[in-house]
mmCIF file of C-alpha atoms in Angstrom:
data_model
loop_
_atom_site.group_PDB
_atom_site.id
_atom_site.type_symbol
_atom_site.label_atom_id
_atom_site.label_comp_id
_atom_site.label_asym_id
_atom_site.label_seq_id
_atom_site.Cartn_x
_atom_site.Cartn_y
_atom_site.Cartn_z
ATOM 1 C CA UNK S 21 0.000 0.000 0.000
ATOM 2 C CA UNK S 22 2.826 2.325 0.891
ATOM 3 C CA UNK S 23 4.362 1.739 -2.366
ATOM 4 C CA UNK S 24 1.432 1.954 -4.531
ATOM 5 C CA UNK S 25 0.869 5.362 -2.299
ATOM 6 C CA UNK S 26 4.517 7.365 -3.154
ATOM 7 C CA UNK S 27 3.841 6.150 -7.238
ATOM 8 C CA UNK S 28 0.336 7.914 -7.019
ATOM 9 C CA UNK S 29 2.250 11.448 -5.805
ATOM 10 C CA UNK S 30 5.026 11.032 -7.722
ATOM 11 C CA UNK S 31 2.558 10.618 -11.077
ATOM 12 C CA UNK S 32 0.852 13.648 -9.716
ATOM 13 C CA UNK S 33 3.731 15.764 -9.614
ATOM 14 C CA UNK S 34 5.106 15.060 -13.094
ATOM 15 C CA UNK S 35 1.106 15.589 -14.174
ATOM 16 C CA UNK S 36 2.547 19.562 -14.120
ATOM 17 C CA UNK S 37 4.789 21.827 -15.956
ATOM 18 C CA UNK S 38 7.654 23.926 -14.105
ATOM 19 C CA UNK S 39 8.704 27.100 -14.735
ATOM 20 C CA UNK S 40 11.660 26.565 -17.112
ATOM 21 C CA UNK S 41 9.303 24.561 -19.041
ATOM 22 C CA UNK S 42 7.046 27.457 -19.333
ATOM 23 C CA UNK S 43 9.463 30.077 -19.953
ATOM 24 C CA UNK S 44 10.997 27.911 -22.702
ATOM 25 C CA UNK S 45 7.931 27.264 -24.438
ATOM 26 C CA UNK S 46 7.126 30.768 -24.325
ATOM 27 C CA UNK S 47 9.958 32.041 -26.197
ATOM 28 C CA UNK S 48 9.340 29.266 -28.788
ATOM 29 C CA UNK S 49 5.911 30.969 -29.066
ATOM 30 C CA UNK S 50 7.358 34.477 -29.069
ATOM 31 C CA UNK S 51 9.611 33.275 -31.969
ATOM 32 C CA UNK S 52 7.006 32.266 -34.108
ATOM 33 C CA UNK S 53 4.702 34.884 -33.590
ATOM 34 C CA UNK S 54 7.367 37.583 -34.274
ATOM 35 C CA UNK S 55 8.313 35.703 -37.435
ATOM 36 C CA UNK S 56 5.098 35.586 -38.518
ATOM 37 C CA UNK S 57 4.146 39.072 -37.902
ATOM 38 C CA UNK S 58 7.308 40.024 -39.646
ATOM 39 C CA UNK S 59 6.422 37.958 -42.577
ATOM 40 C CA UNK S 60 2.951 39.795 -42.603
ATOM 41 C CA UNK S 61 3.960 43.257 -42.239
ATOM 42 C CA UNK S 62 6.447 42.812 -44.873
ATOM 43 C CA UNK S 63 3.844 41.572 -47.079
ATOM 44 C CA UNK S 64 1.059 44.588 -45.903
ATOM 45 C CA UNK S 65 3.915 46.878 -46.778
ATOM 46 C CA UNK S 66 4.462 45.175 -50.015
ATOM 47 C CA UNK S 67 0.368 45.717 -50.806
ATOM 48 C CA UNK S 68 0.168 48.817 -49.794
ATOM 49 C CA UNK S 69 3.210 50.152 -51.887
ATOM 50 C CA UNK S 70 1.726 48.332 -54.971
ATOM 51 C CA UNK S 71 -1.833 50.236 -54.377
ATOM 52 C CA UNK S 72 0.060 53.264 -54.283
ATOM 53 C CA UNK S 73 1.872 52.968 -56.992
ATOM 54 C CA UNK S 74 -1.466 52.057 -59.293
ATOM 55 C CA UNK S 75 -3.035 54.958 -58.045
ATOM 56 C CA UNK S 76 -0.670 57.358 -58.946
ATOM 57 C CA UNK S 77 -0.231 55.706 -62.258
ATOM 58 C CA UNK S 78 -3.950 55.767 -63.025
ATOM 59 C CA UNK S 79 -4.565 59.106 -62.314
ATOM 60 C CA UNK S 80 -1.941 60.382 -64.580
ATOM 61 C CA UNK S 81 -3.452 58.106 -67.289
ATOM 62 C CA UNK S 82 -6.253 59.430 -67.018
ATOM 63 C CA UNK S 83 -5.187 62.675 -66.824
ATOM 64 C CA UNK S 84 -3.197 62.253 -70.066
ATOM 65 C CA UNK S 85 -6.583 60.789 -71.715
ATOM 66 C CA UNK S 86 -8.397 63.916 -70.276
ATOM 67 C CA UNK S 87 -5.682 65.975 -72.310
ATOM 68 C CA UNK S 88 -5.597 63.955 -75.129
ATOM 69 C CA UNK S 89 -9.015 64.084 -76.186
ATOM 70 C CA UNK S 90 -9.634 68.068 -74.966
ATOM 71 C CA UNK S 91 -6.289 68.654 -77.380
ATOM 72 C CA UNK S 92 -7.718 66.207 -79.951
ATOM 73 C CA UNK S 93 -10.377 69.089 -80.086
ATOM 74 C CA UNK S 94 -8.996 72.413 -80.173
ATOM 75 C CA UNK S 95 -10.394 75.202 -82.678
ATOM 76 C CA UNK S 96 -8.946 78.108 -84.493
ATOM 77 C CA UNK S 97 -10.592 80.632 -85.953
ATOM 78 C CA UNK S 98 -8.529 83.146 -87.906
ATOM 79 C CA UNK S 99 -11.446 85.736 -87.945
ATOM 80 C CA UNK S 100 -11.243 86.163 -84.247
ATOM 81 C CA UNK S 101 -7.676 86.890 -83.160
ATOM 82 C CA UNK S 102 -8.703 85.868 -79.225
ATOM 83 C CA UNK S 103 -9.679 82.136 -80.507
ATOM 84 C CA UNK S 104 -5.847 81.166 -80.067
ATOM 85 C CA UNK S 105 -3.292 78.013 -79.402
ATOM 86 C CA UNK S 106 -0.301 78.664 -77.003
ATOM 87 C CA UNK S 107 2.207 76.831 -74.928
ATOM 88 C CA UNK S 108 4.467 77.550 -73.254
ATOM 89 C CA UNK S 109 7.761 76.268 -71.457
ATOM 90 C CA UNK S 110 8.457 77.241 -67.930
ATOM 91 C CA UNK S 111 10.911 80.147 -66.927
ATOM 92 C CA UNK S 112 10.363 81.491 -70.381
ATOM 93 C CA UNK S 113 9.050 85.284 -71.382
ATOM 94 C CA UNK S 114 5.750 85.713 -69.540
ATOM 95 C CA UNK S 115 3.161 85.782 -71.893
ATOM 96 C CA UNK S 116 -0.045 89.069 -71.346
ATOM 97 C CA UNK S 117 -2.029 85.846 -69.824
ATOM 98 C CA UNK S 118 -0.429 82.320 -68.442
ATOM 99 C CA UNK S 119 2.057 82.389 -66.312
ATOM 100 C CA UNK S 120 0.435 80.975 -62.752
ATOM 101 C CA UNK S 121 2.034 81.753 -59.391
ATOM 102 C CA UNK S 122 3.047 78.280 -58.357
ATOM 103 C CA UNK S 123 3.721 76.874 -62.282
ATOM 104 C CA UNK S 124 5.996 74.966 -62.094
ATOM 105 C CA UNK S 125 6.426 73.008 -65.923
ATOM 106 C CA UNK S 126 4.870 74.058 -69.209
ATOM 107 C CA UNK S 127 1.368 75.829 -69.531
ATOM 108 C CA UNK S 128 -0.709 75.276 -72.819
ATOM 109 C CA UNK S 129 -4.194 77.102 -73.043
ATOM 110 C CA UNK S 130 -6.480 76.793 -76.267
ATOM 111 C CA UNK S 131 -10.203 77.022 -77.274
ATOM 112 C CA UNK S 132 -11.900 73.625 -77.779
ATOM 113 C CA UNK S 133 -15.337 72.412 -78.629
ATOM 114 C CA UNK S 134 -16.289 70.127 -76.059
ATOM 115 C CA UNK S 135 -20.335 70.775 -76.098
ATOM 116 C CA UNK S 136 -20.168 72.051 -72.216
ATOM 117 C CA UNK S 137 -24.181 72.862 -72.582
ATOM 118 C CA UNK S 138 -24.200 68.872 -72.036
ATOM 119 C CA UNK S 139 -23.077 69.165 -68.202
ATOM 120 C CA UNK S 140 -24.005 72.752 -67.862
ATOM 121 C CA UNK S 141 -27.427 74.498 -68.337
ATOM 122 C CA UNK S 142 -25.550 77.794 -68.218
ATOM 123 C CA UNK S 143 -23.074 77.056 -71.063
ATOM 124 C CA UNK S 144 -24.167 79.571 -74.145
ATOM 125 C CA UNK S 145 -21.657 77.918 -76.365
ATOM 126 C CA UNK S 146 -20.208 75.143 -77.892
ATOM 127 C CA UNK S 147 -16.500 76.666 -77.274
ATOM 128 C CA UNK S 148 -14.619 76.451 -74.118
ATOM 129 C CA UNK S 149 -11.305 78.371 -72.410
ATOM 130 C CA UNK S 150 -9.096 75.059 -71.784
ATOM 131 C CA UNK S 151 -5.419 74.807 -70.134
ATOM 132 C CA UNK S 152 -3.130 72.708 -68.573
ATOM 133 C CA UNK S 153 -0.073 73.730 -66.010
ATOM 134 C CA UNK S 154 1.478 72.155 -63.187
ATOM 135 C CA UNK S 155 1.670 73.643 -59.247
ATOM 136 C CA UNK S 156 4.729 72.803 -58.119
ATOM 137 C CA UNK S 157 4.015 73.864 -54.657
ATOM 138 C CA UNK S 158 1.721 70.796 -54.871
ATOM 139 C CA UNK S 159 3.103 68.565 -57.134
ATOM 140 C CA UNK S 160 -0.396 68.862 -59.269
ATOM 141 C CA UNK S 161 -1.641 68.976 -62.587
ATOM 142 C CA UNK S 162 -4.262 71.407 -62.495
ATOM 143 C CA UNK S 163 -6.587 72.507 -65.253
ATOM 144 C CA UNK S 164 -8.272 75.294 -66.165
ATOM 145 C CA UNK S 165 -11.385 75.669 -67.534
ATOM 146 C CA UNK S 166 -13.895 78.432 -68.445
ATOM 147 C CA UNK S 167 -17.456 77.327 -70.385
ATOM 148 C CA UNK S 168 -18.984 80.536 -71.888
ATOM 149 C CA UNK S 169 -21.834 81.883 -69.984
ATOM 150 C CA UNK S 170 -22.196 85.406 -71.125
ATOM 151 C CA UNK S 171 -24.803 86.566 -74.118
ATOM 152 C CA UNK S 172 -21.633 87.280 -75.718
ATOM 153 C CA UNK S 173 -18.501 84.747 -76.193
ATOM 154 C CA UNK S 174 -15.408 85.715 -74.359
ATOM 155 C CA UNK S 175 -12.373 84.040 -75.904
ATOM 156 C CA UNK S 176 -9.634 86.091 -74.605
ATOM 157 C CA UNK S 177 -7.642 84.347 -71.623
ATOM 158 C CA UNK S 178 -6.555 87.848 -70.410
ATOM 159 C CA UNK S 179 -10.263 88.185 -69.043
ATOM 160 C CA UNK S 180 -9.438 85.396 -66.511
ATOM 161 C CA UNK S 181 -12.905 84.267 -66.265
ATOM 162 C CA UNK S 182 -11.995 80.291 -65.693
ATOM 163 C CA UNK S 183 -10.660 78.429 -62.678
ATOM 164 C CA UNK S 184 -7.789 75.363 -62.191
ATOM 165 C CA UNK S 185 -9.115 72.537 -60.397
ATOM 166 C CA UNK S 186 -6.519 69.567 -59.590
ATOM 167 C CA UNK S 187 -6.535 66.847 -62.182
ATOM 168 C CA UNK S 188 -3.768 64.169 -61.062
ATOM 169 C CA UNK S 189 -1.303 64.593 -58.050
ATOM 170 C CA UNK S 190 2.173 63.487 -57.575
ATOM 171 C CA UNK S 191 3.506 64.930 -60.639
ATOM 172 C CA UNK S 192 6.874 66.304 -60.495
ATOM 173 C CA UNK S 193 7.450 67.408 -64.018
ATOM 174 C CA UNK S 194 5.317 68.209 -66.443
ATOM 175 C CA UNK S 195 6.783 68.965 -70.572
ATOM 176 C CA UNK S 196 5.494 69.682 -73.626
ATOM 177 C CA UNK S 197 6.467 69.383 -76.983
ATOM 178 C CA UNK S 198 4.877 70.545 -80.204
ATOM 179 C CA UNK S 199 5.415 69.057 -84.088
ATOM 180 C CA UNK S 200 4.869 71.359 -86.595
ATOM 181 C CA UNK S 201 3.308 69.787 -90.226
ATOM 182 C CA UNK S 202 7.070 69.501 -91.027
ATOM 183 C CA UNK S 203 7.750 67.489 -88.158
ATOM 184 C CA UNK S 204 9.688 69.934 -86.394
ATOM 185 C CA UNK S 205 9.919 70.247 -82.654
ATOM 186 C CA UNK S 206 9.931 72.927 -80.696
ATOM 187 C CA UNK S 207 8.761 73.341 -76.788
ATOM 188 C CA UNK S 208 6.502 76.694 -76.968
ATOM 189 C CA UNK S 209 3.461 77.434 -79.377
ATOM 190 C CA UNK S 210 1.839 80.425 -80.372
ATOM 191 C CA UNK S 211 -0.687 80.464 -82.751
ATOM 192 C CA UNK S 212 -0.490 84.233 -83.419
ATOM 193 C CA UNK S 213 3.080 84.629 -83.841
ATOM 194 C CA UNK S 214 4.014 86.168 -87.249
ATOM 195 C CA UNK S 215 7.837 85.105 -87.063
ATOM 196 C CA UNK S 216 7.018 82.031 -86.786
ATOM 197 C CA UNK S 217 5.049 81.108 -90.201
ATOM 198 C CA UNK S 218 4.673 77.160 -89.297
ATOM 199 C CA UNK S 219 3.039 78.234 -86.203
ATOM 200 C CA UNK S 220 0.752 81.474 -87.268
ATOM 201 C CA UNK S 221 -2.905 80.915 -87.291
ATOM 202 C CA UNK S 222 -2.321 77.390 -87.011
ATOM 203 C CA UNK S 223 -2.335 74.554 -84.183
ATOM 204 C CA UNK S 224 0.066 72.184 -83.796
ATOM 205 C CA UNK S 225 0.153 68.954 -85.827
ATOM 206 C CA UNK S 226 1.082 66.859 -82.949
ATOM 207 C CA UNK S 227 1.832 67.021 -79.333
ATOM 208 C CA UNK S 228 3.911 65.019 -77.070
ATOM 209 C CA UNK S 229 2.770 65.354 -73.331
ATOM 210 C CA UNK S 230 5.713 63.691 -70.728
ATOM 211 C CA UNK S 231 4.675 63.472 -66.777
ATOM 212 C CA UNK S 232 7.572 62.429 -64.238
ATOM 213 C CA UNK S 233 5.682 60.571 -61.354
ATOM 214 C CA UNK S 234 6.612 59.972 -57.644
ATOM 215 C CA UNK S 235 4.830 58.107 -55.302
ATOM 216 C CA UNK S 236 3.499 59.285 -52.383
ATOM 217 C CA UNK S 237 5.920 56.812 -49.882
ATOM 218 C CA UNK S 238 8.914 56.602 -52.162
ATOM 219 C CA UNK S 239 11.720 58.118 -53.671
ATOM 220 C CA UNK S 240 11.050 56.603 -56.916
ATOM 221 C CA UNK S 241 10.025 58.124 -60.084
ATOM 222 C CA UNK S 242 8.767 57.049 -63.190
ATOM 223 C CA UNK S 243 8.198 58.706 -66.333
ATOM 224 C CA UNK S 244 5.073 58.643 -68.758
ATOM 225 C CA UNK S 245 4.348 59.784 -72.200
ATOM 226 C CA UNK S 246 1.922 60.207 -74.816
ATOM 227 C CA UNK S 247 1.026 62.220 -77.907
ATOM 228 C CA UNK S 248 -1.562 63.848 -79.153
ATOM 229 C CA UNK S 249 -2.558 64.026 -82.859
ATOM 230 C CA UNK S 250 -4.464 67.471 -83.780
ATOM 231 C CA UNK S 251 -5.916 67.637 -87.143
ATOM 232 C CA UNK S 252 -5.782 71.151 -89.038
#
């Protein structure tokens, strides 16, 4: 009895874990939880970069569509001298009407018909004020925009009638470069300049648009570009 009486405690005390048992399966569970975590965050981190990196991407896309079809539709009208194409490169000559206080790239403003009265019941006419330049203050495109609401059509930028509203974000640069029906380049446009015969009273035959994108948690930048076919 005495004997079957000291097995019956001793199985009772080995029924229970001691402390270095505990401690050491602990830090095996610490281990693998850290590694795991780590292995998860890197991942998150991974995702997260990715998503930014597509929405940066797709904006400027489809800020470079927005451009490509308002471009795709400029006017010119040689009977009215304010109906007018012209781009042109930052830290240039200041133009009478362009030059914004934060631009930071190139600037291009024309008249296009893009049938505002669609989207607005004020919009008298077909035509619309339309530009492009970048705030480098913000590192946006911004465009700006003016449908005519007046009995009488105002064409002339100098009248400053339109606002800039943000198109895409994270841009850093922002170029422009126009091809004349010759093919040749050149990085400023002006439609009513009579030294320059391939540009007077004309728009340009082509138009190459170039953003440099960063994202919003890296240092890294990519470049985009597209161009933009204007018929005469």
């Amino acid at each position: 009895m005495r004997i079957s009486s000291q097995l019956s405690r001793r199985s009772a005390r080995r029924k229970g874990l001691t402390l270095i048992e505990i401690m050491v399966v602990s830090v095996i569970f610490s281990i693998i939880a850290t590694s795991l975590f780590i292995v998860f965050k890197a991942g998150l981190d991974s995702w997260h970069r990715t998503q930014a990196h597509l929405e940066v991407y797709q904006n400027a896309r489809a800020a470079l569509d927005m451009m490509t079809r308002e471009m795709s539709a400029a006017y010119l009208n040689t009977a009215n001298a304010a109906i007018t194409f012209r781009g042109f490169q930052n830290g240039g000559t200041p133009p009478s009407w362009g030059w914004k206080a934060n631009s930071g790239g190139a600037e291009v403003y024309f008249i296009a018909a893009l049938n505002p009265t669609l989207n607005d019941p004020n919009a008298k006419f077909e035509l619309c004020q339309v530009g492009y330049w970048m705030d480098s203050s913000a590192h946006q495109l911004m465009r700006y925009y003016y449908a005519q609401t007046g009995v009488t059509p105002d064409y002339s930028f100098d009248s400053g009638n339109g606002a800039s509203s943000k198109v895409a974000s994270n841009i850093t640069a922002f170029t422009l470069q126009y091809f004349d029906e010759a093919g040749t380049t050149t990085t400023t446009w002006d439609s009513t300049n009579a030294a320059a015969p391939t540009q007077l009273n004309k728009k340009p035959a082509k138009v190459q648009i170039t953003f440099t994108l960063q994202e919003p948690t890296s240092a890294k930048t990519q470049t985009i570009t597209a161009g933009v076919y204007i018929s005469q």
